[in-house]
PDB file of C-alpha atoms in Angstrom:
ATOM      1  CA  MET A   1     -68.876 -35.392 -23.734  1.00 64.00           C
ATOM      2  CA  LYS A   2     -70.207 -35.315 -27.269  1.00 79.00           C
ATOM      3  CA  ARG A   3     -67.342 -35.908 -29.769  1.00 93.00           C
ATOM      4  CA  ILE A   4     -67.093 -35.518 -33.495  1.00 97.00           C
ATOM      5  CA  ILE A   5     -64.104 -36.477 -35.845  1.00 98.00           C
ATOM      6  CA  LEU A   6     -63.493 -34.166 -38.677  1.00 98.00           C
ATOM      7  CA  HIS A   7     -61.183 -34.466 -41.655  1.00 98.00           C
ATOM      8  CA  VAL A   8     -61.049 -32.464 -44.793  1.00 98.00           C
ATOM      9  CA  LEU A   9     -58.955 -33.277 -47.800  1.00 97.00           C
ATOM     10  CA  ASP A  10     -58.786 -32.612 -51.644  1.00 98.00           C
ATOM     11  CA  ILE A  11     -58.902 -35.625 -53.775  1.00 98.00           C
ATOM     12  CA  ASN A  12     -57.599 -34.935 -57.299  1.00 98.00           C
ATOM     13  CA  SER A  13     -60.286 -36.792 -59.034  1.00 96.00           C
ATOM     14  CA  PRO A  14     -63.707 -36.186 -60.541  1.00 94.00           C
ATOM     15  CA  ARG A  15     -66.715 -36.243 -58.408  1.00 94.00           C
ATOM     16  CA  ASP A  16     -68.118 -39.421 -60.041  1.00 95.00           C
ATOM     17  CA  VAL A  17     -64.920 -41.329 -59.254  1.00 96.00           C
ATOM     18  CA  VAL A  18     -65.292 -40.295 -55.371  1.00 97.00           C
ATOM     19  CA  ASN A  19     -68.933 -40.879 -55.379  1.00 96.00           C
ATOM     20  CA  GLY A  20     -68.256 -44.695 -56.918  1.00 97.00           C
ATOM     21  CA  ALA A  21     -65.656 -45.264 -54.020  1.00 98.00           C
ATOM     22  CA  LEU A  22     -68.266 -44.330 -51.370  1.00 98.00           C
ATOM     23  CA  THR A  23     -71.627 -45.601 -52.916  1.00 98.00           C
ATOM     24  CA  SER A  24     -70.547 -48.951 -54.021  1.00 98.00           C
ATOM     25  CA  ILE A  25     -69.777 -52.252 -52.267  1.00 98.00           C
ATOM     26  CA  LYS A  26     -66.667 -52.682 -54.838  1.00 98.00           C
ATOM     27  CA  GLY A  27     -65.727 -48.971 -54.228  1.00 98.00           C
ATOM     28  CA  LEU A  28     -65.639 -49.323 -50.378  1.00 98.00           C
ATOM     29  CA  GLY A  29     -63.863 -52.444 -50.669  1.00 98.00           C
ATOM     30  CA  ASN A  30     -60.886 -50.733 -52.373  1.00 98.00           C
ATOM     31  CA  TRP A  31     -60.044 -48.336 -49.658  1.00 98.00           C
ATOM     32  CA  TRP A  32     -61.744 -49.505 -46.085  1.00 98.00           C
ATOM     33  CA  THR A  33     -61.725 -53.277 -45.921  1.00 98.00           C
ATOM     34  CA  THR A  34     -61.916 -55.977 -48.676  1.00 98.00           C
ATOM     35  CA  ASP A  35     -64.515 -57.908 -46.525  1.00 98.00           C
ATOM     36  CA  VAL A  36     -67.378 -55.779 -47.084  1.00 98.00           C
ATOM     37  CA  SER A  37     -70.998 -56.924 -48.086  1.00 98.00           C
ATOM     38  CA  GLY A  38     -74.571 -55.562 -48.458  1.00 98.00           C
ATOM     39  CA  SER A  39     -76.219 -52.756 -50.233  1.00 98.00           C
ATOM     40  CA  ALA A  40     -74.753 -49.269 -50.729  1.00 97.00           C
ATOM     41  CA  ALA A  41     -78.032 -48.066 -51.992  1.00 97.00           C
ATOM     42  CA  GLU A  42     -80.329 -45.711 -49.652  1.00 97.00           C
ATOM     43  CA  GLY A  43     -81.956 -47.820 -47.247  1.00 98.00           C
ATOM     44  CA  GLY A  44     -79.456 -50.467 -47.609  1.00 98.00           C
ATOM     45  CA  ILE A  45     -77.157 -52.094 -44.884  1.00 98.00           C
ATOM     46  CA  ILE A  46     -73.427 -52.297 -45.303  1.00 98.00           C
ATOM     47  CA  ALA A  47     -71.623 -54.782 -43.164  1.00 98.00           C
ATOM     48  CA  PHE A  48     -67.798 -54.040 -42.924  1.00 98.00           C
ATOM     49  CA  ASN A  49     -65.490 -56.666 -41.535  1.00 97.00           C
ATOM     50  CA  PHE A  50     -61.991 -56.296 -40.093  1.00 97.00           C
ATOM     51  CA  ALA A  51     -60.815 -59.895 -39.230  1.00 96.00           C
ATOM     52  CA  GLY A  52     -63.883 -60.258 -36.896  1.00 94.00           C
ATOM     53  CA  VAL A  53     -62.438 -58.087 -34.540  1.00 94.00           C
ATOM     54  CA  PHE A  54     -64.033 -54.903 -35.731  1.00 96.00           C
ATOM     55  CA  LYS A  55     -67.571 -55.339 -37.472  1.00 97.00           C
ATOM     56  CA  PRO A  56     -69.646 -52.250 -37.938  1.00 98.00           C
ATOM     57  CA  GLU A  57     -72.740 -52.275 -39.744  1.00 98.00           C
ATOM     58  CA  MET A  58     -74.065 -49.102 -41.355  1.00 98.00           C
ATOM     59  CA  LYS A  59     -77.474 -48.095 -42.644  1.00 98.00           C
ATOM     60  CA  VAL A  60     -77.398 -45.895 -45.713  1.00 98.00           C
ATOM     61  CA  ILE A  61     -79.215 -42.733 -45.187  1.00 98.00           C
ATOM     62  CA  ILE A  62     -78.357 -40.785 -48.202  1.00 97.00           C
ATOM     63  CA  SER A  63     -76.267 -41.991 -51.266  1.00 96.00           C
ATOM     64  CA  GLY A  64     -74.798 -39.997 -53.890  1.00 86.00           C
ATOM     65  CA  GLY A  65     -74.751 -36.432 -55.148  1.00 88.00           C
ATOM     66  CA  ASN A  66     -72.858 -34.063 -53.155  1.00 95.00           C
ATOM     67  CA  LEU A  67     -73.443 -36.201 -49.790  1.00 98.00           C
ATOM     68  CA  VAL A  68     -73.149 -39.768 -48.259  1.00 98.00           C
ATOM     69  CA  GLU A  69     -74.470 -40.447 -44.859  1.00 98.00           C
ATOM     70  CA  TRP A  70     -74.567 -43.681 -42.818  1.00 98.00           C
ATOM     71  CA  LYS A  71     -75.830 -44.440 -39.337  1.00 98.00           C
ATOM     72  CA  CYS A  72     -74.244 -47.299 -37.416  1.00 98.00           C
ATOM     73  CA  THR A  73     -76.942 -49.854 -36.702  1.00 98.00           C
ATOM     74  CA  GLY A  74     -74.920 -52.805 -35.416  1.00 97.00           C
ATOM     75  CA  GLY A  75     -71.761 -54.613 -34.831  1.00 96.00           C
ATOM     76  CA  GLU A  76     -69.682 -52.025 -32.768  1.00 94.00           C
ATOM     77  CA  LYS A  77     -71.197 -50.765 -29.352  1.00 93.00           C
ATOM     78  CA  GLU A  78     -69.016 -47.629 -29.385  1.00 92.00           C
ATOM     79  CA  TRP A  79     -70.450 -46.663 -32.779  1.00 96.00           C
ATOM     80  CA  ALA A  80     -74.122 -47.623 -32.006  1.00 96.00           C
ATOM     81  CA  GLY A  81     -76.228 -44.601 -33.441  1.00 97.00           C
ATOM     82  CA  ASP A  82     -73.151 -42.733 -34.727  1.00 98.00           C
ATOM     83  CA  LYS A  83     -73.715 -40.690 -37.853  1.00 98.00           C
ATOM     84  CA  PHE A  84     -71.082 -40.639 -40.681  1.00 98.00           C
ATOM     85  CA  THR A  85     -71.027 -37.971 -43.370  1.00 98.00           C
ATOM     86  CA  PHE A  86     -69.086 -37.528 -46.587  1.00 98.00           C
ATOM     87  CA  ALA A  87     -69.639 -34.239 -48.015  1.00 98.00           C
ATOM     88  CA  LEU A  88     -68.470 -33.644 -51.472  1.00 98.00           C
ATOM     89  CA  GLU A  89     -67.810 -30.221 -52.971  1.00 97.00           C
ATOM     90  CA  ASP A  90     -66.207 -29.371 -56.335  1.00 94.00           C
ATOM     91  CA  ALA A  91     -63.100 -27.534 -56.241  1.00 91.00           C
ATOM     92  CA  GLY A  92     -61.862 -26.888 -59.597  1.00 89.00           C
ATOM     93  CA  PRO A  93     -60.562 -30.123 -61.039  1.00 90.00           C
ATOM     94  CA  ARG A  94     -60.471 -31.429 -57.379  1.00 96.00           C
ATOM     95  CA  VAL A  95     -63.086 -32.843 -55.059  1.00 97.00           C
ATOM     96  CA  LYS A  96     -62.919 -31.358 -51.378  1.00 98.00           C
ATOM     97  CA  LEU A  97     -64.222 -34.062 -48.996  1.00 98.00           C
ATOM     98  CA  THR A  98     -65.392 -33.114 -45.493  1.00 98.00           C
ATOM     99  CA  PHE A  99     -65.702 -36.336 -43.419  1.00 98.00           C
ATOM    100  CA  THR A 100     -67.622 -36.186 -40.093  1.00 98.00           C
ATOM    101  CA  GLN A 101     -68.198 -38.860 -37.391  1.00 98.00           C
ATOM    102  CA  GLU A 102     -70.731 -37.832 -34.584  1.00 98.00           C
ATOM    103  CA  TYR A 103     -70.434 -39.851 -31.765  1.00 96.00           C
ATOM    104  CA  SER A 104     -73.844 -40.853 -29.808  1.00 95.00           C
ATOM    105  CA  ASN A 105     -71.879 -42.604 -26.920  1.00 92.00           C
ATOM    106  CA  ASP A 106     -69.185 -41.453 -24.509  1.00 92.00           C
ATOM    107  CA  ILE A 107     -66.025 -42.962 -25.580  1.00 92.00           C
ATOM    108  CA  THR A 108     -62.698 -42.730 -23.816  1.00 93.00           C
ATOM    109  CA  ASP A 109     -59.752 -40.098 -25.053  1.00 94.00           C
ATOM    110  CA  GLU A 110     -57.938 -43.291 -26.108  1.00 95.00           C
ATOM    111  CA  GLN A 111     -60.597 -44.574 -28.059  1.00 94.00           C
ATOM    112  CA  TYR A 112     -61.188 -41.348 -29.644  1.00 95.00           C
ATOM    113  CA  GLY A 113     -57.612 -40.877 -30.580  1.00 96.00           C
ATOM    114  CA  ARG A 114     -57.499 -44.434 -32.120  1.00 96.00           C
ATOM    115  CA  PHE A 115     -60.575 -43.937 -34.033  1.00 96.00           C
ATOM    116  CA  ASN A 116     -59.550 -40.504 -35.279  1.00 97.00           C
ATOM    117  CA  PHE A 117     -56.116 -41.798 -36.381  1.00 98.00           C
ATOM    118  CA  ASN A 118     -57.630 -44.645 -38.400  1.00 97.00           C
ATOM    119  CA  TRP A 119     -60.012 -42.556 -40.087  1.00 98.00           C
ATOM    120  CA  GLY A 120     -56.872 -40.417 -41.100  1.00 98.00           C
ATOM    121  CA  TYR A 121     -55.252 -43.534 -42.581  1.00 98.00           C
ATOM    122  CA  TYR A 122     -58.308 -44.749 -44.080  1.00 98.00           C
ATOM    123  CA  LEU A 123     -59.274 -41.421 -45.828  1.00 98.00           C
ATOM    124  CA  SER A 124     -55.870 -41.091 -47.427  1.00 98.00           C
ATOM    125  CA  SER A 125     -56.308 -44.811 -48.802  1.00 98.00           C
ATOM    126  CA  LEU A 126     -59.626 -43.209 -50.093  1.00 98.00           C
ATOM    127  CA  LYS A 127     -57.676 -40.403 -51.682  1.00 98.00           C
ATOM    128  CA  GLN A 128     -55.186 -42.670 -53.083  1.00 98.00           C
ATOM    129  CA  TYR A 129     -57.634 -45.043 -54.736  1.00 98.00           C
ATOM    130  CA  CYS A 130     -59.589 -42.390 -56.325  1.00 98.00           C
ATOM    131  CA  GLU A 131     -56.319 -40.810 -57.566  1.00 98.00           C
ATOM    132  CA  THR A 132     -54.262 -43.799 -58.638  1.00 98.00           C
ATOM    133  CA  GLY A 133     -56.972 -46.816 -58.859  1.00 98.00           C
ATOM    134  CA  LYS A 134     -55.269 -48.588 -55.846  1.00 98.00           C
ATOM    135  CA  GLY A 135     -56.208 -48.014 -52.116  1.00 98.00           C
ATOM    136  CA  MET A 136     -54.733 -49.323 -48.924  1.00 98.00           C
ATOM    137  CA  PRO A 137     -57.865 -51.081 -47.445  1.00 98.00           C
ATOM    138  CA  PHE A 138     -57.629 -53.525 -44.568  1.00 98.00           C
ATOM    139  CA  THR A 139     -56.985 -57.097 -45.519  1.00 97.00           C
ATOM    140  CA  ALA A 140     -57.164 -59.957 -43.106  1.00 90.00           C
ATOM    141  CA  LYS A 141     -54.018 -62.094 -43.143  1.00 82.00           C
ATOM    142  CA  LYS A 142     -54.505 -65.532 -44.319  1.00 67.00           C
TER     143      LYS A 142
END
């Protein structure tokens, strides 16, 4: 069965702030994981690392404006080939963000539930980062 994760949230920040959080390595490191490297420009590859346990690599298909799109090209077999989109729409002084993850592979109900829950947490972190300057990214314990 093909699965899609969908989250919609309002962010009380200008579009350029939200765009910066999605289209720069520094921005991504402030809300998803602090261990991020690569290029967030179109055609670039972004490597995310969650303490060596989870390490998705994303090819940037579209970067900026009203849409950011990634395709998982390595690191996690459950996400291989998955498409991730962050669509931005002005909503007065806010930005409406619609996030989707379209799965290419079959995953279990438990995997789906865990990934969906985690995206909810990290999208809340993105919202917090854009609104306050401080998100809740994953940080490996030392």
